Amino acid sequence: MSYIQTKRWNVNKSANLQNIEMNLQEAANLIKDGHVVAFPTETVYGLGGNALDPQAVTDIFKAKGRPNDNPLIVHIANRDGLNELVTEIPPIAEKLMDAYWPGPLTLIFHANNKVPTNVTAGLSTVAIRMPSHPVARELLEKSRVPVAAPSANLSGRPSPTTADHVWTDLEGRIAGVVDGGATGVGVESTVLDISGEVPMILRPGGITREELTEVCGHVELDGALMDDGQAPKSPGMKYTHYAPKGSLTLVRDWELIQELATKARAEGKRVGVLTTEERVNHYDADFVYACGSDGDLKTTAALLYNGLRAFDDQEIDVIFSEVFDERGVGAAIMNRLEKAAGGRMIK
Ligand code: TXA
Ligand code: MG
């Protein structure tokens, strides 16, 4: 890829209001004109381009090094934007949108023929979400186009939750980064397929299964999420993902983590441990990361990707991670950790 000068706009609360307005307008104009710009959402930073412009969509794939059989999520500012992209809006979608839009829920609809085939990777369906982050909303409104946006990381790396993470991966490859500070939720949106008979979770995320069940009654989980050897229905779920450079293993037993860490250090490796605040002083390793606190999975989700990237910054060779409760947002945390570990888990 040839080098692109990457702009960085500060739209943090500390910035001057008039500057924020000007910066967002400049970023929105670039998107409208076919360029690719990273911006914060309530989940992770997205890498946005005009979803109706196939060349802009191609450039998103190129900047990330993303395989082109993995479709993108289209981000919209309001429900009018939805009507322009889908053939029908099922009643269950209305209920879900009333309950959880704007927010970290992506819905899979039947796509109409205005949606470029590279957005959907040739599927007949399209993934759509309305983010709740004020900066994302403002940018979408100002750009006046639907915005296709995968997470703004290099393909395979942990998703970015700060503008610095985006900068590390994509500086020189994209037109700009809107810096709105750290994102809130920290893991990606839940992907829910409502194009079939029963709503099915293809990727656990910011809206929990429990929350979806409240609205839908019954919700299924894609069999691939339950280790039954099926191919995942969401193309992106088949790739190794979120992986730090060091080799990560999930370990249920805290005492065993220390044993493994001590052994690896004796072999000359730099060893990291992922735990919570409560046990950060319990381990003896080269780098111990406190990923939130026990009993508050939201704090763990918010810090998870920052933690995975911190092991890279510390040049850690081997990482042992505790496992987390799979209820609520814990399902998303464990899904991402299992992928980052490439399935390495000691029970
Ligand atoms: O929170 C999020 O969803 C973030 C922010 C930026 O909005 N975006 C994000 O996008 O995580 P990405 O591209 O990293 O993940 C999109 C996921 C992939 O697993 C992809 O395969 C799936 O959504 N997907 C997209 N379109 C689909 C479709 N038509 N059918 C099934 N899965 C689809
Ligand atoms: Mg991603």
XYZ file of C-alpha atoms and ligand atoms in Angstrom:
381
model
C 0.000 0.000 0.000
C 1.256 3.497 -0.735
C 1.613 5.821 2.258
C -1.323 8.105 3.065
C -0.912 11.130 5.350
C -3.237 10.305 8.284
C -4.973 13.214 10.008
C -5.904 13.138 13.675
C -8.795 15.212 15.002
C -9.335 15.769 18.734
C -13.035 15.804 19.587
C -12.590 14.935 23.263
C -14.642 16.785 25.847
C -11.581 18.899 26.624
C -11.496 20.329 23.076
C -13.087 23.646 22.100
C -16.693 23.177 20.926
C -16.232 25.080 17.694
C -13.162 23.000 16.857
C -15.068 19.791 17.538
C -17.753 20.893 15.113
C -15.195 21.808 12.421
C -13.223 18.603 12.906
C -16.288 16.385 12.642
C -17.408 18.230 9.522
C -13.994 17.730 7.921
C -14.004 14.006 8.775
C -17.592 13.649 7.505
C -16.733 15.400 4.229
C -13.827 13.020 3.690
C -16.172 10.040 4.160
C -18.737 11.554 1.794
C -15.951 12.064 -0.768
C -14.951 8.389 -0.691
C -12.116 8.399 1.885
C -11.699 6.077 4.845
C -11.761 7.503 8.386
C -11.646 5.862 11.848
C -14.062 7.041 14.549
C -15.187 6.020 18.046
C -18.388 4.101 18.691
C -19.699 2.948 22.081
C -18.154 -0.520 21.446
C -14.815 -0.149 19.620
C -13.364 2.254 17.023
C -14.731 1.689 13.516
C -13.045 2.241 10.146
C -15.702 4.039 8.129
C -16.318 4.649 4.459
C -19.368 5.452 2.302
C -21.250 2.135 2.159
C -22.795 3.026 -1.206
C -19.382 3.610 -2.808
C -17.793 0.249 -3.797
C -14.323 1.829 -4.160
C -14.457 3.244 -0.610
C -15.506 -0.214 0.600
C -12.595 -1.823 -1.270
C -10.256 0.671 0.414
C -11.548 -0.344 3.864
C -10.683 -3.998 3.148
C -7.242 -2.975 1.839
C -6.389 -0.726 4.793
C -7.195 -3.540 7.259
C -5.795 -6.392 5.184
C -9.206 -8.000 5.656
C -10.220 -11.109 3.663
C -12.933 -10.011 1.241
C -15.296 -12.873 2.117
C -15.954 -11.190 5.489
C -18.887 -8.730 5.188
C -19.085 -5.306 6.855
C -21.621 -3.710 9.197
C -23.400 -0.638 7.815
C -23.873 2.183 10.358
C -26.856 4.510 10.083
C -27.928 7.722 11.831
C -31.689 7.099 11.832
C -34.411 4.669 10.761
C -34.935 6.406 7.398
C -31.436 5.199 6.595
C -32.603 1.617 7.186
C -35.428 1.731 4.641
C -32.895 2.562 1.932
C -30.883 -0.619 2.487
C -33.294 -3.502 3.139
C -36.185 -5.243 1.367
C -38.333 -5.660 4.485
C -38.385 -4.878 8.188
C -39.818 -7.843 10.133
C -41.986 -7.081 13.219
C -39.337 -8.539 15.537
C -36.856 -5.999 14.157
C -39.197 -3.146 15.119
C -39.332 -4.430 18.696
C -35.574 -4.902 18.916
C -34.838 -1.483 17.461
C -37.279 0.166 19.885
C -35.534 -1.555 22.769
C -31.842 -1.382 21.845
C -31.203 1.175 19.087
C -29.191 3.268 19.184
C -26.794 0.839 20.854
C -24.483 -2.170 20.496
C -26.866 -4.417 18.541
C -26.306 -5.300 14.868
C -29.269 -6.798 13.007
C -29.066 -8.911 9.841
C -31.693 -7.963 7.222
C -32.366 -9.015 3.643
C -30.382 -6.517 1.556
C -31.865 -4.593 -1.356
C -29.979 -4.092 -4.607
C -28.596 -0.675 -3.618
C -26.117 -2.324 -1.230
C -22.805 -2.968 -3.037
C -21.842 -6.660 -3.143
C -18.475 -6.035 -1.508
C -20.247 -4.710 1.617
C -22.122 -8.007 2.043
C -19.327 -10.186 0.597
C -21.880 -11.461 -1.886
C -24.460 -12.560 0.728
C -28.136 -11.707 0.227
C -28.241 -10.200 3.724
C -26.775 -7.016 5.188
C -25.688 -6.233 8.767
C -26.919 -2.883 10.086
C -26.522 -0.973 13.315
C -27.277 2.452 14.762
C -24.492 3.362 17.203
C -25.199 5.398 20.335
C -21.826 7.134 20.753
C -22.421 10.900 20.352
C -19.345 11.315 18.125
C -20.408 8.440 15.845
C -23.939 9.829 15.647
C -22.747 13.338 14.804
C -20.352 12.010 12.159
C -23.080 9.860 10.554
C -25.489 12.785 10.468
C -22.929 15.118 8.962
C -21.723 12.624 6.327
C -25.315 12.015 5.114
C -24.426 8.533 3.825
C -24.656 5.057 5.379
C -21.196 4.192 6.682
C -19.685 0.714 6.328
C -17.335 0.191 9.275
C -15.485 -2.861 10.552
C -13.406 -2.500 13.714
C -10.453 -0.188 12.978
C -7.656 -2.696 13.625
C -5.350 -4.531 11.254
C -7.074 -7.811 10.452
C -6.440 -10.417 13.172
C -5.341 -7.912 15.855
C -7.355 -6.959 18.955
C -10.034 -4.353 18.172
C -9.125 -0.758 19.054
C -10.733 0.956 22.050
C -8.616 4.139 21.859
C -7.403 6.382 19.021
C -3.834 5.351 19.915
C -4.700 1.701 19.191
C -6.010 2.760 15.765
C -2.897 4.859 15.159
C -0.590 1.936 15.971
C -2.316 -0.280 13.391
C -3.406 2.084 10.619
C -1.324 5.293 10.580
C -0.214 5.832 6.965
C -3.021 3.604 5.612
C -6.161 5.749 6.179
C -7.226 9.397 5.722
C -7.774 10.137 9.404
C -8.689 9.220 12.973
C -11.329 11.028 15.011
C -10.070 10.864 18.619
C -13.048 10.783 20.971
C -11.236 9.117 23.882
C -11.676 5.549 25.104
C -14.844 3.745 23.961
C -17.278 2.556 26.645
C -18.470 -1.030 26.190
C -15.109 -2.304 24.952
C -16.326 -5.388 23.039
C -18.119 -5.265 19.692
C -21.856 -5.198 19.068
C -23.944 -8.346 19.287
C -24.702 -9.661 15.778
C -28.261 -11.015 15.661
C -29.679 -12.698 12.566
C -33.387 -11.931 12.211
C -33.611 -12.921 8.560
C -34.795 -16.455 9.462
C -37.576 -17.972 11.588
C -35.968 -17.692 15.036
C -33.562 -14.872 15.967
C -30.026 -16.247 16.209
C -26.952 -14.742 17.865
C -24.024 -15.002 15.442
C -21.621 -13.040 17.647
C -22.130 -12.314 21.364
C -21.512 -8.654 22.226
C -22.621 -5.519 24.019
C -26.331 -6.428 24.179
C -26.595 -9.667 26.150
C -28.519 -12.823 25.311
C -30.577 -12.197 28.446
C -31.545 -8.727 27.167
C -32.489 -10.102 23.740
C -34.587 -12.849 25.304
C -36.620 -10.222 27.162
C -37.734 -8.789 23.820
C -37.764 -11.861 21.536
C -38.836 -14.590 23.911
C -36.620 -17.266 22.434
C -33.170 -16.582 20.978
C -30.861 -19.218 19.507
C -27.087 -19.300 19.532
C -25.201 -20.135 16.346
C -23.985 -23.723 16.902
C -20.443 -22.672 16.003
C -20.377 -20.580 19.214
C -20.907 -23.761 21.218
C -17.924 -25.716 19.900
C -19.956 -28.280 17.988
C -17.711 -28.177 14.957
C -20.213 -26.355 12.720
C -19.013 -23.621 10.375
C -20.058 -20.239 11.784
C -22.898 -18.417 10.012
C -21.129 -15.114 10.496
C -18.156 -15.269 8.122
C -15.950 -13.171 10.437
C -16.223 -15.693 13.265
C -14.143 -18.297 11.450
C -10.925 -16.285 11.542
C -8.370 -16.209 14.343
C -8.963 -12.845 15.847
C -8.053 -10.429 18.575
C -4.728 -12.166 18.974
C -1.812 -10.570 20.824
C 1.673 -11.422 19.483
C 2.508 -13.616 22.488
C 0.913 -17.042 22.752
C -2.194 -16.925 24.963
C -3.622 -19.818 27.010
C -6.782 -19.703 29.151
C -6.447 -21.427 32.522
C -9.267 -22.097 34.996
C -7.144 -22.701 38.071
C -5.308 -19.689 39.554
C -2.661 -21.820 41.298
C -1.904 -23.551 38.016
C -1.406 -20.165 36.342
C 1.433 -19.380 38.765
C 3.015 -22.801 38.223
C 2.902 -22.400 34.439
C 4.221 -18.842 34.664
C 7.153 -19.861 36.848
C 8.017 -22.718 34.513
C 7.896 -20.536 31.378
C 10.084 -17.892 33.032
C 12.626 -20.561 33.915
C 12.734 -21.344 30.188
C 13.747 -17.721 29.554
C 10.372 -16.489 28.321
C 8.774 -13.158 29.196
C 5.508 -14.106 30.862
C 2.266 -12.144 31.266
C -0.880 -12.849 33.294
C -4.371 -11.467 32.665
C -6.377 -11.229 35.881
C -8.488 -8.668 37.772
C -7.616 -5.953 40.318
C -8.313 -8.337 43.183
C -5.425 -10.664 42.270
C -3.003 -8.348 40.499
C -0.471 -8.737 43.350
C -1.080 -12.465 43.689
C 1.011 -13.404 40.644
C 4.730 -13.286 40.092
C 5.329 -12.654 36.362
C 6.992 -10.140 34.027
C 3.729 -8.278 33.464
C 0.384 -8.687 35.226
C -2.638 -6.896 33.753
C -5.671 -6.079 35.909
C -8.630 -6.372 33.558
C -11.399 -4.729 35.598
C -12.709 -6.117 38.860
C -14.366 -9.334 40.002
C -18.126 -9.398 39.793
C -18.248 -6.414 37.433
C -17.862 -7.868 33.951
C -18.520 -4.482 32.353
C -15.192 -3.241 33.675
C -13.477 -6.328 32.243
C -15.092 -5.856 28.816
C -14.051 -2.199 28.760
C -10.367 -3.062 29.354
C -10.042 -6.394 27.521
C -8.547 -5.221 24.218
C -6.371 -2.636 25.918
C -5.013 -5.512 27.998
C -4.335 -7.783 25.035
C -2.452 -4.940 23.345
C -0.526 -4.113 26.536
C 1.089 -7.575 26.422
C 2.466 -6.669 22.984
C 3.832 -3.349 24.291
C 5.576 -5.277 27.082
C 7.005 -7.762 24.534
C 5.478 -10.706 26.358
C 6.103 -14.151 24.796
C 3.620 -16.233 26.774
C 0.341 -15.091 28.355
C -1.862 -16.979 30.820
C -5.367 -15.644 31.356
C -7.941 -16.391 34.003
C -11.391 -17.333 32.675
C -14.496 -15.239 33.287
C -18.148 -15.857 34.098
C -20.052 -16.383 30.813
C -23.235 -14.683 31.933
C -24.229 -11.278 30.538
C -21.422 -9.533 28.707
C -19.154 -12.354 29.964
C -20.291 -14.377 26.929
C -18.635 -11.802 24.652
C -15.519 -11.591 26.835
C -15.012 -15.380 26.780
C -15.797 -15.601 23.050
C -13.053 -13.042 22.295
C -10.558 -14.619 24.712
C -11.143 -18.086 23.227
C -10.513 -16.704 19.743
C -7.444 -14.778 20.871
C -6.142 -18.014 22.411
C -6.847 -19.983 19.227
C -8.776 -22.417 21.456
C -5.901 -23.093 23.939
C -7.675 -23.701 27.251
C -6.583 -25.695 30.316
C -9.609 -26.767 32.332
O -19.301 -3.024 17.499
C -19.162 -3.318 16.305
O -19.946 -4.090 15.707
C -17.980 -2.695 15.551
C -18.201 -1.182 15.490
C -17.152 -0.463 14.681
O -19.485 -0.914 15.005
N -17.842 -3.265 14.235
C -17.386 -4.525 14.036
O -17.270 -4.892 12.711
O -17.121 -5.283 14.938
P -16.416 -6.154 12.205
O -16.342 -5.983 10.756
O -15.146 -6.210 12.953
O -17.327 -7.381 12.531
C -18.525 -7.588 11.795
C -19.055 -8.964 12.025
C -18.209 -10.034 11.367
O -18.141 -11.161 12.207
C -18.981 -10.312 10.082
O -18.732 -11.597 9.561
C -20.419 -10.174 10.569
O -20.368 -9.056 11.452
N -21.355 -9.885 9.458
C -21.419 -8.787 8.691
N -22.389 -8.917 7.764
C -22.969 -10.112 7.949
C -24.029 -10.844 7.306
N -24.683 -10.315 6.275
N -24.351 -12.075 7.778
C -23.669 -12.595 8.824
N -22.656 -11.965 9.483
C -22.306 -10.742 9.049
Mg -13.401 -6.831 13.837
